[in-house]
PDB file of C-alpha atoms in Angstrom:
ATOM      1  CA  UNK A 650      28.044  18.011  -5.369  1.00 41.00           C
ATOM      2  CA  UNK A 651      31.440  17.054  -4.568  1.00 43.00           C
ATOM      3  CA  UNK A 652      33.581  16.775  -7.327  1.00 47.00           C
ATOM      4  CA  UNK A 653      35.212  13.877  -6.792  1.00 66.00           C
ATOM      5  CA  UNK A 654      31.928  11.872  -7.150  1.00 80.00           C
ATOM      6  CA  UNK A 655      30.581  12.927 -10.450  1.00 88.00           C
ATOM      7  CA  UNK A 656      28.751  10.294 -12.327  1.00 94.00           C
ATOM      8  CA  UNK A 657      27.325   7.250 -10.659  1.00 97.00           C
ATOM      9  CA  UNK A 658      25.633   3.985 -11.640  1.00 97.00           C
ATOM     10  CA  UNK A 659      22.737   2.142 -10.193  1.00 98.00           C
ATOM     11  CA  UNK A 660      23.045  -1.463  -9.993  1.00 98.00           C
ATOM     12  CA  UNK A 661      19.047  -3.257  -9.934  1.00 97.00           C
ATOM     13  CA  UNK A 662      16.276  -1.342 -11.293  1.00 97.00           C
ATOM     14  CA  UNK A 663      13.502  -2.880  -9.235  1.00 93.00           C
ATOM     15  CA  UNK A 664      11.076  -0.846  -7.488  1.00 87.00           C
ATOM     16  CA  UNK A 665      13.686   0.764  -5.016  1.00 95.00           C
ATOM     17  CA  UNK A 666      16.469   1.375  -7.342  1.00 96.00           C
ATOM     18  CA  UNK A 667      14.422   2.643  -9.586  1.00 97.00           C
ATOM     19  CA  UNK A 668      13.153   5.319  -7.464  1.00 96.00           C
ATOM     20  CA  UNK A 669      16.353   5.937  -6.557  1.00 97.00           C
ATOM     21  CA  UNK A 670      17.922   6.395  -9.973  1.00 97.00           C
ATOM     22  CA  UNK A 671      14.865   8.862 -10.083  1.00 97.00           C
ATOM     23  CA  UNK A 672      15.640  11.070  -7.955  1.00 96.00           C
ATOM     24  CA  UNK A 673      19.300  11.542  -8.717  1.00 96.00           C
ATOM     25  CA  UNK A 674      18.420  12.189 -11.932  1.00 97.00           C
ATOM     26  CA  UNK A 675      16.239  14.563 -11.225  1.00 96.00           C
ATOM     27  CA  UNK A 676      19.014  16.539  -8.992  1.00 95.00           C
ATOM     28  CA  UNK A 677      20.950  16.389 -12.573  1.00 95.00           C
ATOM     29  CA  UNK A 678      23.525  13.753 -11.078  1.00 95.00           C
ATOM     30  CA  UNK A 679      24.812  11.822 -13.956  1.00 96.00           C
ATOM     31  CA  UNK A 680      23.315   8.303 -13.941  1.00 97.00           C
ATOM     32  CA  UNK A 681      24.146   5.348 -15.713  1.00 97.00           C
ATOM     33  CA  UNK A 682      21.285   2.174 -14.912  1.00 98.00           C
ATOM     34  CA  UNK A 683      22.028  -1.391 -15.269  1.00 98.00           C
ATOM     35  CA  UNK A 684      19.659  -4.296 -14.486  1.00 97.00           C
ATOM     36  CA  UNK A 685      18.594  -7.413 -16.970  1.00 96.00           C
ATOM     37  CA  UNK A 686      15.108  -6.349 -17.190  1.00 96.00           C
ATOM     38  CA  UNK A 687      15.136  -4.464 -20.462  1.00 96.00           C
ATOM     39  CA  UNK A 688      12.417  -2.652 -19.884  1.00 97.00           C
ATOM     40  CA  UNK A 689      13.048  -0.745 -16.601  1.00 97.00           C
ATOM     41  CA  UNK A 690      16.782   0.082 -18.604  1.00 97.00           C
ATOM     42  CA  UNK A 691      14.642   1.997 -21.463  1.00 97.00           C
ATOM     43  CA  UNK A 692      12.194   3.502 -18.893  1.00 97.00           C
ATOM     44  CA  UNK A 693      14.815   4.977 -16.624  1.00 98.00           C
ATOM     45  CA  UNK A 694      16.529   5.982 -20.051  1.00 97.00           C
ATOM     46  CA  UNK A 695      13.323   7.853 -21.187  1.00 97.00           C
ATOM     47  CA  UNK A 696      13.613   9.482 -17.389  1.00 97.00           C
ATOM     48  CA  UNK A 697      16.716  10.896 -18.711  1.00 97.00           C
ATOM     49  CA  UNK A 698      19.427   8.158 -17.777  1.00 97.00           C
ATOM     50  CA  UNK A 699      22.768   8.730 -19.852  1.00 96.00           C
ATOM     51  CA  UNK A 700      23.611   5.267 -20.418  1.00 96.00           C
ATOM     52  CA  UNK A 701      21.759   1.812 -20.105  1.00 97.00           C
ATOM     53  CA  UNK A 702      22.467  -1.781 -20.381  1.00 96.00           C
ATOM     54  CA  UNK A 703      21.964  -5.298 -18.975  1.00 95.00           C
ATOM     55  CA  UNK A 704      25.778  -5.158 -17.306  1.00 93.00           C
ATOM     56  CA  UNK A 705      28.081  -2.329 -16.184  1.00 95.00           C
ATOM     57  CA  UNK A 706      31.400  -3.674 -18.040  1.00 94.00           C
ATOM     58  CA  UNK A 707      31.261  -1.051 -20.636  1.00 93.00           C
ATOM     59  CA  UNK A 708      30.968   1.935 -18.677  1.00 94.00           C
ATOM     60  CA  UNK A 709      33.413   0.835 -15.861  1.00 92.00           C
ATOM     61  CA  UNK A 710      35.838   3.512 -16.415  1.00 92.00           C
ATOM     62  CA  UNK A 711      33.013   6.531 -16.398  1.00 92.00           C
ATOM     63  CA  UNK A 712      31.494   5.590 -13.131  1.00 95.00           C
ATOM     64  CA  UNK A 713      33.023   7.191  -9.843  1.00 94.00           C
ATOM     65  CA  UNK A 714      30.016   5.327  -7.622  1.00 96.00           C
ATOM     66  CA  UNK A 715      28.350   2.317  -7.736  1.00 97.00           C
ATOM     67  CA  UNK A 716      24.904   1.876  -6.316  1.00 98.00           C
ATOM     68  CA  UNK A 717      24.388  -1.769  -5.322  1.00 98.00           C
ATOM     69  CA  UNK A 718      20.324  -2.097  -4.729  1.00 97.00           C
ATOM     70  CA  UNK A 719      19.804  -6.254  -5.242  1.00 96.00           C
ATOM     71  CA  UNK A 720      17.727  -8.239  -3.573  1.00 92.00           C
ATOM     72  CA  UNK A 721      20.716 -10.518  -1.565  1.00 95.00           C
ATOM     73  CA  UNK A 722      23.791 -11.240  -1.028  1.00 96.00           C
ATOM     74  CA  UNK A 723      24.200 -13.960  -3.827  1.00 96.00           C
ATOM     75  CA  UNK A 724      23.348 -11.380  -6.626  1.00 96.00           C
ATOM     76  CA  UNK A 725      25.802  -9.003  -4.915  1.00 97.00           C
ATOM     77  CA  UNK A 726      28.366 -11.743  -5.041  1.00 97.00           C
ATOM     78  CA  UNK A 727      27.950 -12.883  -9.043  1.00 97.00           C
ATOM     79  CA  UNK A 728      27.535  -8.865  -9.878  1.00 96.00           C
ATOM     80  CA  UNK A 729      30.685  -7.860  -8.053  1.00 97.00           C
ATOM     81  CA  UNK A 730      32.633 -11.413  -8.231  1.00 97.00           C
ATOM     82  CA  UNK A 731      31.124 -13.534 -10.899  1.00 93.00           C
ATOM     83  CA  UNK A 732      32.354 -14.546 -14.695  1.00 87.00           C
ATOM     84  CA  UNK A 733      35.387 -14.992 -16.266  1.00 88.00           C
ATOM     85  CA  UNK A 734      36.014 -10.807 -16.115  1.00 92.00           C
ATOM     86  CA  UNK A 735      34.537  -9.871 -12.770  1.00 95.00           C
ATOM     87  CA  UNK A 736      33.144  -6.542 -12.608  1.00 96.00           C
ATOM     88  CA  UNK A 737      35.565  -5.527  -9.990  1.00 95.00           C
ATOM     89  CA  UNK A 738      38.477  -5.921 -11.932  1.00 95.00           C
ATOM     90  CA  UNK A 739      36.725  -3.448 -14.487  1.00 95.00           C
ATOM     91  CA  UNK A 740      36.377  -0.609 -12.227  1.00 94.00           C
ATOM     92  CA  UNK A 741      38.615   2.262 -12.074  1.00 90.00           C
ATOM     93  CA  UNK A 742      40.828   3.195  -8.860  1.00 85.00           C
ATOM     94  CA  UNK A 743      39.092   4.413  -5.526  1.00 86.00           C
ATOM     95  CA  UNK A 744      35.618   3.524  -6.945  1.00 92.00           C
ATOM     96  CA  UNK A 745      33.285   3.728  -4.123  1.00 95.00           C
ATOM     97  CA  UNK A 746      30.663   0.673  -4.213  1.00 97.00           C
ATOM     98  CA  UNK A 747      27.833   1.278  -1.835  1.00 98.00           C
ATOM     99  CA  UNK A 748      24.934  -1.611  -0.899  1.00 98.00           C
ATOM    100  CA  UNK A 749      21.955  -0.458  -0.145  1.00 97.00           C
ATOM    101  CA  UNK A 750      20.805  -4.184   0.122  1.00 96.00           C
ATOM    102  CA  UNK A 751      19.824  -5.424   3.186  1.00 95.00           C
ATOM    103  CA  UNK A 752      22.513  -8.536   3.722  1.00 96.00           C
ATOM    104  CA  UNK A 753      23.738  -9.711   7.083  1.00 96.00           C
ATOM    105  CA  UNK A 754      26.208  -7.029   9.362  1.00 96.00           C
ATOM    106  CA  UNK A 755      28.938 -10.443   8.380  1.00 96.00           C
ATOM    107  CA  UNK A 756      28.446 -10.822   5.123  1.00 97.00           C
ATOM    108  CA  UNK A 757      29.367  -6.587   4.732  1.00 97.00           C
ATOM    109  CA  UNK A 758      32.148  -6.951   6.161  1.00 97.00           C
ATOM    110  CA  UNK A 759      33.398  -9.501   4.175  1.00 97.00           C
ATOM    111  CA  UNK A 760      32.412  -7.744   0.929  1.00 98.00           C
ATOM    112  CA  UNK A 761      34.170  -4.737   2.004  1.00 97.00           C
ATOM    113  CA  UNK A 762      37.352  -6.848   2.841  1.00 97.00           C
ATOM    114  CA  UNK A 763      37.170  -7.978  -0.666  1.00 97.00           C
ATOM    115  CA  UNK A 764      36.763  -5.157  -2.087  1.00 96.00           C
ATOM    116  CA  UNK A 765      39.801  -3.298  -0.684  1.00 94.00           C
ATOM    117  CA  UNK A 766      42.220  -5.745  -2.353  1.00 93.00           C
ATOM    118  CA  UNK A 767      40.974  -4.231  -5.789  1.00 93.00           C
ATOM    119  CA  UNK A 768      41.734  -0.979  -4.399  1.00 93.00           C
ATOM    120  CA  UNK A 769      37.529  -0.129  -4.003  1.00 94.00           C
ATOM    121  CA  UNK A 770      35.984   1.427  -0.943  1.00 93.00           C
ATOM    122  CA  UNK A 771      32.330  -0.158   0.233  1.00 96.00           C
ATOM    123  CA  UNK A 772      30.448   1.773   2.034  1.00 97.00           C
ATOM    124  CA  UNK A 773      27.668   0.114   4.282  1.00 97.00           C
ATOM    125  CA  UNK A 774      23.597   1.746   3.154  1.00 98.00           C
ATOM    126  CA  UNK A 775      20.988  -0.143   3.840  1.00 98.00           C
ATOM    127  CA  UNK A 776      17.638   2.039   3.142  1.00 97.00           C
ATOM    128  CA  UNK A 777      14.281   1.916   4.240  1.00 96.00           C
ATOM    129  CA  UNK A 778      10.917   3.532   3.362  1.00 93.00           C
ATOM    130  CA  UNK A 779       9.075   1.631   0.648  1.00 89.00           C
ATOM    131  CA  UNK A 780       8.731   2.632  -3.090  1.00 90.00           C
ATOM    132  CA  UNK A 781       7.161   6.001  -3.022  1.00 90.00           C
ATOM    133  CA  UNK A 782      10.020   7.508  -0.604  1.00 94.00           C
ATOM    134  CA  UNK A 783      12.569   6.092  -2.910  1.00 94.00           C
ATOM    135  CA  UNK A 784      10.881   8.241  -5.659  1.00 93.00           C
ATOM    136  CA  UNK A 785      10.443  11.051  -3.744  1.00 95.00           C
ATOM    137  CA  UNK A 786      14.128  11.090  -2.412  1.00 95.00           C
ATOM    138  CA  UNK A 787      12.793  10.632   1.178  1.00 97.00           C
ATOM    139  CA  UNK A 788      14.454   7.088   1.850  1.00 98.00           C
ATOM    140  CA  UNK A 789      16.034   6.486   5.577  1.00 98.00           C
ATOM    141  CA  UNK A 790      19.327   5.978   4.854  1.00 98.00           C
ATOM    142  CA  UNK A 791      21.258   3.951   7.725  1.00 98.00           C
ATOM    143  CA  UNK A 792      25.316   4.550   6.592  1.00 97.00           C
ATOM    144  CA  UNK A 793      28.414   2.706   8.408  1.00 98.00           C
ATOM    145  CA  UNK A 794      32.275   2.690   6.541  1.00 97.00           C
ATOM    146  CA  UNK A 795      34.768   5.273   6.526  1.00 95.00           C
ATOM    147  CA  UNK A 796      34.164   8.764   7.653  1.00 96.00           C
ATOM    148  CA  UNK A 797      36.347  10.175   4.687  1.00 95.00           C
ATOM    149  CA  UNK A 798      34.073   8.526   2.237  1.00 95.00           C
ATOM    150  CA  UNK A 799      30.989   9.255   4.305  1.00 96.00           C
ATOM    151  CA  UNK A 800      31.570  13.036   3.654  1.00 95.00           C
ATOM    152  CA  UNK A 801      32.010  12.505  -0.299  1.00 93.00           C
ATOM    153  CA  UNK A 802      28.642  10.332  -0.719  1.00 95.00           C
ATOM    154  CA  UNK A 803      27.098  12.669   1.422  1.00 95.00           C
ATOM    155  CA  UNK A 804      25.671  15.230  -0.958  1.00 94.00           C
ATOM    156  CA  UNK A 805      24.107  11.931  -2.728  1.00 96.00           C
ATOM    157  CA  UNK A 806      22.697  10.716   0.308  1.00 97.00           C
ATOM    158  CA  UNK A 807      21.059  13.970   0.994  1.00 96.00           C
ATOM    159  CA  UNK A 808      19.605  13.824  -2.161  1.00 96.00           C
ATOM    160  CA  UNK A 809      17.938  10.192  -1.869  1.00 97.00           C
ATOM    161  CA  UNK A 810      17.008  10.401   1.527  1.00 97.00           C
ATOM    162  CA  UNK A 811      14.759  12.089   4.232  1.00 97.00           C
ATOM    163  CA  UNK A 812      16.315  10.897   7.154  1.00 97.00           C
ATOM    164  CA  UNK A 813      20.528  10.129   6.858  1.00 98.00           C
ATOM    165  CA  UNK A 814      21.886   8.402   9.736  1.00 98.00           C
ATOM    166  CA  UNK A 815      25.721   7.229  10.047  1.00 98.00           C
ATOM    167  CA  UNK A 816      26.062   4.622  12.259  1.00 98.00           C
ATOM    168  CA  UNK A 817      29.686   5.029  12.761  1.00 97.00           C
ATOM    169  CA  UNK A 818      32.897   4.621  11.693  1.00 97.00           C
ATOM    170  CA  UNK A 819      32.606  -0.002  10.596  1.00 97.00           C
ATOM    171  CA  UNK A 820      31.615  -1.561   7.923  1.00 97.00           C
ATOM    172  CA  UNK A 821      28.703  -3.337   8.929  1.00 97.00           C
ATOM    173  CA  UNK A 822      26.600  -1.112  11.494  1.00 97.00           C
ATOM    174  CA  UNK A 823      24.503   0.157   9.266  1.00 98.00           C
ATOM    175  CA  UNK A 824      23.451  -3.518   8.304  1.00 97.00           C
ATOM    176  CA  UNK A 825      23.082  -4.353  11.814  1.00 97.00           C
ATOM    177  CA  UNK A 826      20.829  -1.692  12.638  1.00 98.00           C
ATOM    178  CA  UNK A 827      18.571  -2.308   9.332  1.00 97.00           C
ATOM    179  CA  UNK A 828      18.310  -5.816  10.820  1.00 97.00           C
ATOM    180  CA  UNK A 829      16.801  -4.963  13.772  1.00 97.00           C
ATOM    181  CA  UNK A 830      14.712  -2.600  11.974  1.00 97.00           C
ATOM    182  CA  UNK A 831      13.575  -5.563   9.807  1.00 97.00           C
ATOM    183  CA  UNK A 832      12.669  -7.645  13.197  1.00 98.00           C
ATOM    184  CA  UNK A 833      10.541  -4.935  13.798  1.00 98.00           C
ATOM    185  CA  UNK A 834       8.964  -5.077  10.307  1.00 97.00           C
ATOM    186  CA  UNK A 835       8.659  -8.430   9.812  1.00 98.00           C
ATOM    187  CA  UNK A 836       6.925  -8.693  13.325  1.00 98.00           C
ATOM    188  CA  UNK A 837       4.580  -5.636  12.420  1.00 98.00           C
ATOM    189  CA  UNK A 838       3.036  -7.247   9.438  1.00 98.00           C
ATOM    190  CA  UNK A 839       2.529 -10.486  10.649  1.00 98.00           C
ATOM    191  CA  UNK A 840       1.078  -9.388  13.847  1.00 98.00           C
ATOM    192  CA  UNK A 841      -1.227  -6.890  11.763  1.00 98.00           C
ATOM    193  CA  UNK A 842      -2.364 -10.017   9.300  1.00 98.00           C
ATOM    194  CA  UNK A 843      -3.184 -12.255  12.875  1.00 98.00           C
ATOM    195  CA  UNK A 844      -5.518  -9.393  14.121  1.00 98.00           C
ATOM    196  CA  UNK A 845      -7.019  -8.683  10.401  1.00 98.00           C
ATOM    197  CA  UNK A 846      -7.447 -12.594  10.229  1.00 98.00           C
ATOM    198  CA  UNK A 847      -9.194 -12.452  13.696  1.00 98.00           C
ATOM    199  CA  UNK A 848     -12.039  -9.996  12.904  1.00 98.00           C
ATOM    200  CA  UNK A 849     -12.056 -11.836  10.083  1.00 98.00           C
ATOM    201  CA  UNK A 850     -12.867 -15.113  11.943  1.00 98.00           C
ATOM    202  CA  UNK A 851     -15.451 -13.212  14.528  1.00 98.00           C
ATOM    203  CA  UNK A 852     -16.811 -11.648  11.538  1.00 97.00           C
ATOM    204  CA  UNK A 853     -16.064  -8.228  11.632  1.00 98.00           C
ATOM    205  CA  UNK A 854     -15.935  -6.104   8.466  1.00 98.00           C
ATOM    206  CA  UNK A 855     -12.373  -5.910   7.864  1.00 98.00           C
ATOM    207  CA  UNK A 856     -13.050  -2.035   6.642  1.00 98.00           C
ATOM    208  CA  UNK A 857     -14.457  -0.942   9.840  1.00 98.00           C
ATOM    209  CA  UNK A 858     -11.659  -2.705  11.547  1.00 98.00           C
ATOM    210  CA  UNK A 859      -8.773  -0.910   9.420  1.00 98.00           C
ATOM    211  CA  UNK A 860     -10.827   2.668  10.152  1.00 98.00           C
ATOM    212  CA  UNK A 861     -10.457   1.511  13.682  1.00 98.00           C
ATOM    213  CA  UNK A 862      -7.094   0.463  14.379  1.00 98.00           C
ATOM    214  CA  UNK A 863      -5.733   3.548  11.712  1.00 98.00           C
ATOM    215  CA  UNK A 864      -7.563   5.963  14.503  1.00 98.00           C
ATOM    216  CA  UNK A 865      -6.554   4.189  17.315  1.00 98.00           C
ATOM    217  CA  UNK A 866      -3.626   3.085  19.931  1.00 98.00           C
ATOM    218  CA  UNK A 867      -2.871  -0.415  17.991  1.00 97.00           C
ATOM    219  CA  UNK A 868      -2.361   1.383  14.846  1.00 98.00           C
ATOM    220  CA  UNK A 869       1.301   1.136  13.249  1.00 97.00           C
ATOM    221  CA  UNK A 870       3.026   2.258  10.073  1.00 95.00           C
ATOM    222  CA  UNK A 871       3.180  -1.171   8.722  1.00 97.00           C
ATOM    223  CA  UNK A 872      -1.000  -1.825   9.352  1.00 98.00           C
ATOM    224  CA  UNK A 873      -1.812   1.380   7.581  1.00 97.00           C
ATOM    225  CA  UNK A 874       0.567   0.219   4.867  1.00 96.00           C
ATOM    226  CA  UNK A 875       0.172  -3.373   4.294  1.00 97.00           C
ATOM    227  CA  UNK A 876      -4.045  -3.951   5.177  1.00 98.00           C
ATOM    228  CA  UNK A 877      -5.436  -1.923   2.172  1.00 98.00           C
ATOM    229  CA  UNK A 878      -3.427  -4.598  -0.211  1.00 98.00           C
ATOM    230  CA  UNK A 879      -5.521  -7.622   1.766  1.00 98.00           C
ATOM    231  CA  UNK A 880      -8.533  -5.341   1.810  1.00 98.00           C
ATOM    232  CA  UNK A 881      -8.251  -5.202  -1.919  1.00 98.00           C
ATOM    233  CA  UNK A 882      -6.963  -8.678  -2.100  1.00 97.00           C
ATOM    234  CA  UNK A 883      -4.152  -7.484  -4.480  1.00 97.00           C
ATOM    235  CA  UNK A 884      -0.650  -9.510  -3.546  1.00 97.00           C
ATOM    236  CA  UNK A 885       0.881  -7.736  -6.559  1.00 95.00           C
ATOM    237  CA  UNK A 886       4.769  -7.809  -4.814  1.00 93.00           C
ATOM    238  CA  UNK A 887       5.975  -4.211  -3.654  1.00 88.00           C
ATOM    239  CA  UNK A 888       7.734  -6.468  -1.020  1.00 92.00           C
ATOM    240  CA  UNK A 889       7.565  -9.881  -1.070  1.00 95.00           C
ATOM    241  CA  UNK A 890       7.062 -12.619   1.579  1.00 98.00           C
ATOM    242  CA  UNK A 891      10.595 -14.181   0.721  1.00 97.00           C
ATOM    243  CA  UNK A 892      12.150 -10.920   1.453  1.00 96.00           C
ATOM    244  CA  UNK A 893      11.385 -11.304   5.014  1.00 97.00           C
ATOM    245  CA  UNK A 894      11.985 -15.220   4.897  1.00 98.00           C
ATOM    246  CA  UNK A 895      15.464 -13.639   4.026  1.00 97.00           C
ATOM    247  CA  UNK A 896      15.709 -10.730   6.329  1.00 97.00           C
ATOM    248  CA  UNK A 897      14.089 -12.593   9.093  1.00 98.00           C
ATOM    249  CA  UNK A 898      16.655 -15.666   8.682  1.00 97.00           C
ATOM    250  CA  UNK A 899      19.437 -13.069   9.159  1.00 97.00           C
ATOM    251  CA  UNK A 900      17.913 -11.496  12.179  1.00 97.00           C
ATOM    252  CA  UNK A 901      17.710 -15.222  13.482  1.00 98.00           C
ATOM    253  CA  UNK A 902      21.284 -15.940  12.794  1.00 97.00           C
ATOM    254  CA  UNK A 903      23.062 -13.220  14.367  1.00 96.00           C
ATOM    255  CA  UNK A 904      20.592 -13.961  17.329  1.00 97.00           C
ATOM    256  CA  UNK A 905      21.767 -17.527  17.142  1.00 97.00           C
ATOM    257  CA  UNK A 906      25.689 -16.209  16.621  1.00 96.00           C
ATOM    258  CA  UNK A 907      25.213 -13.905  20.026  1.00 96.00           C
ATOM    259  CA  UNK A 908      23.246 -16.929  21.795  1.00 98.00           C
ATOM    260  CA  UNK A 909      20.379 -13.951  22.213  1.00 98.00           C
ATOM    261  CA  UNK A 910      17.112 -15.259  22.322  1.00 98.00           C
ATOM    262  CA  UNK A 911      14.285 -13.624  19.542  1.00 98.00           C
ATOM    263  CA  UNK A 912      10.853 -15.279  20.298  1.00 98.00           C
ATOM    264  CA  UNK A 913       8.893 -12.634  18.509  1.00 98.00           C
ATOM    265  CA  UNK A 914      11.293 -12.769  15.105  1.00 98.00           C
ATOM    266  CA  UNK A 915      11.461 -16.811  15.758  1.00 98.00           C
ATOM    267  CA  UNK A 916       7.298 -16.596  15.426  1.00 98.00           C
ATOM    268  CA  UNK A 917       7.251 -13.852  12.546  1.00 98.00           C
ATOM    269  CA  UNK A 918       9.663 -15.971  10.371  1.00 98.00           C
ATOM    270  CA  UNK A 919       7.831 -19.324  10.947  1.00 98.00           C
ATOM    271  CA  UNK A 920       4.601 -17.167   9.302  1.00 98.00           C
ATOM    272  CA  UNK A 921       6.337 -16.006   6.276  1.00 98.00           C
ATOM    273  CA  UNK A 922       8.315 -19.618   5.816  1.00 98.00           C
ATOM    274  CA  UNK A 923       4.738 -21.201   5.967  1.00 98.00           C
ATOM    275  CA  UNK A 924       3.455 -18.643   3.279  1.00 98.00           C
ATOM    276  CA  UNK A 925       6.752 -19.693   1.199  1.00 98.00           C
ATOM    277  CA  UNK A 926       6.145 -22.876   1.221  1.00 98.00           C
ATOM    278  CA  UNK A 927       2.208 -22.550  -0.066  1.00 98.00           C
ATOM    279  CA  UNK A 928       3.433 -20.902  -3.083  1.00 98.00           C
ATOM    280  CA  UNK A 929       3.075 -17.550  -2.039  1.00 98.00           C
ATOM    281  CA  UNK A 930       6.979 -16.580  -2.160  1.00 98.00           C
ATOM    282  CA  UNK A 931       6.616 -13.927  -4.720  1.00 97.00           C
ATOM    283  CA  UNK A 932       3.333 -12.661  -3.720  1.00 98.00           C
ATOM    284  CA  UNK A 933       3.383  -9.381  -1.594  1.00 97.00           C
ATOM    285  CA  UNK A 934       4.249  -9.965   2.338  1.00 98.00           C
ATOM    286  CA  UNK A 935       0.842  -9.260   3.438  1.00 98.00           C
ATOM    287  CA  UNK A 936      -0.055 -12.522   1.641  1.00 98.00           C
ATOM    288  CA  UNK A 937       1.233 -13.942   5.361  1.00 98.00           C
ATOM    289  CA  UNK A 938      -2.541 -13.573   5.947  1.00 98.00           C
ATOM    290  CA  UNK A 939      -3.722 -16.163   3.104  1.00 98.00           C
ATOM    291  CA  UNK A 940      -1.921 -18.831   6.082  1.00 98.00           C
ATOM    292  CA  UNK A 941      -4.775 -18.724   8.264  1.00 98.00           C
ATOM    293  CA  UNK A 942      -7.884 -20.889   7.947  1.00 96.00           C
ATOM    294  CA  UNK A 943     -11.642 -21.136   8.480  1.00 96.00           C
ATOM    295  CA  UNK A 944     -11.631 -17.426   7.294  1.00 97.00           C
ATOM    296  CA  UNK A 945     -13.345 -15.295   4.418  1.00 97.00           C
ATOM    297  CA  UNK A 946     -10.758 -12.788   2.887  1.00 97.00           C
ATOM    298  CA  UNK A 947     -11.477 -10.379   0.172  1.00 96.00           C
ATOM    299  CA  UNK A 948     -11.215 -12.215  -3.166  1.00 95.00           C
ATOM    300  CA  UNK A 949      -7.633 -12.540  -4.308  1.00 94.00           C
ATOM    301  CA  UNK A 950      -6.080 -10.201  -7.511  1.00 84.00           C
ATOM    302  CA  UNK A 951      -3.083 -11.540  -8.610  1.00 76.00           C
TER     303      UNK A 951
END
């Protein structure tokens, strides 16, 4: 590993960054986790974490990367910017912060800008590939900034990811290719709960469907991911539908900004807004399917 990158913290110990501090660890990269859940701080300790807390202040001056792996830009914005003591003043010189958060190709950009006044590089990582890669160190990494700091996060990209992928040279690309990769999401589950919901409706047994469509043309990564959770009615959250009411609105906006029409994301987000607004914000995203009526579903596990 290059030497000039030597210990790093992770920033949100969710699901993904979790996995993530995981696998790094595993490599026997130096990793310090910080998230206000105390209980995924003392497992990723146990996985052999050097330091743990709630915040990052105290171990500021130890860390040569930050991984940023939040939910949005807001919780970017009060880690990195909020209090009386914001976090960036903490941080040594040339600190590299890198968001692996999926936030607007605009809103990157501006965080970057930011950050350069405090004398910190940003680098631009939006991931993909759902828990299990994370843990495996199999991600899809999609990386945009400068080409200098590309080539000293490398070696910890390669060890998080499958698939590595720099966009180029701007802060920014990266987060504008995850978006369109998230139109394509977003649009894959919803249009996998509609057909689900119609055998449902013609009274089809959603099993024999699945076995179907997961041997067949229509199949799609999404499908074979998402159906078994409305087959077993479990909406625990691995992704949730307001993640896509997020990701979808930001799709929507820069389609908006570039007067580019988006019928299919337009459709997709109207779905997961609907399940929002039912109360099923923080149930998993194929919960989109609880939105359609006159139809038997497996019983719901919550």
């Amino acid at each position: 590993m290059n030497n000039s990158i030597q210990k790093i913290g992770v920033i949100g110990l969710g699901a993904m960054g979790m996995g993530i501090a995981q696998s790094l660890i595993r490599a026997d990269i130096p990793i310090y986790g910080f998230d206000l859940n105390s209980k995924a701080c003392e497992q990723l300790k146990q996985a052999g974490a050097i330091g743990v807390d709630s915040k990052a202040d105290q171990w500021c001056q130890e860390l040569d990367a930050i991984l940023l792996v939040v939910v949005n830009s807001e919780q970017i914005e009060n880690i990195l910017f909020g209090g009386e003591k914001p976090l960036v003043t903490q941080f040594k010189e040339n600190t590299a912060v890198i968001l692996h958060s999926t936030i607007s190709s605009e809103q990157a950009k501006n965080f970057a800008y930011r950050l350069l006044k405090y004398n910190i590089q940003m680098f631009d990582a939006p991931i993909s590939g759902g828990i299990l890669k994370a843990e495996q160190g199999q991600l899809t990494i999609m990386a945009s900034g400068p080409s200098e700091l590309f080539e000293r996060l490398k070696p910890i990209f390669n060890v998080m990811s499958e698939r590595l992928y720099y966009i180029g040279p701007e802060v920014g690309q990266g987060s504008m290719v995850k978006m369109i990769h998230q139109l394509l999401a977003g649009v894959h589950i919803t249009v996998a709960a509609e057909s689900m919901a119609l055998a449902a409706k013609t009274g089809i047994s959603l099993d024999l469907m699945y076995d179907i469509v997961t041997h067949a043309a229509g199949n799609s990564w999404m499908f074979e991911n998402r159906v078994p959770h409305i087959l077993a009615g479990d909406y625990t959250p691995k992704s949730s539908v307001d993640i896509f009411v997020k990701d979808l609105g930001i799709v929507l906006d820069a389609g908006r900004a570039m007067k580019f029409p988006l019928p299919m994301a337009t459709a997709a987000y109207q779905m997961f807004l609907t399940a929002s607004n039912e109360g099923m914000g923080q149930w998993d995203d194929s919960a989109v399917i609880n939105t359609f009526k006159g139809i038997t579903l497996p019983e719901i596990k919550l």
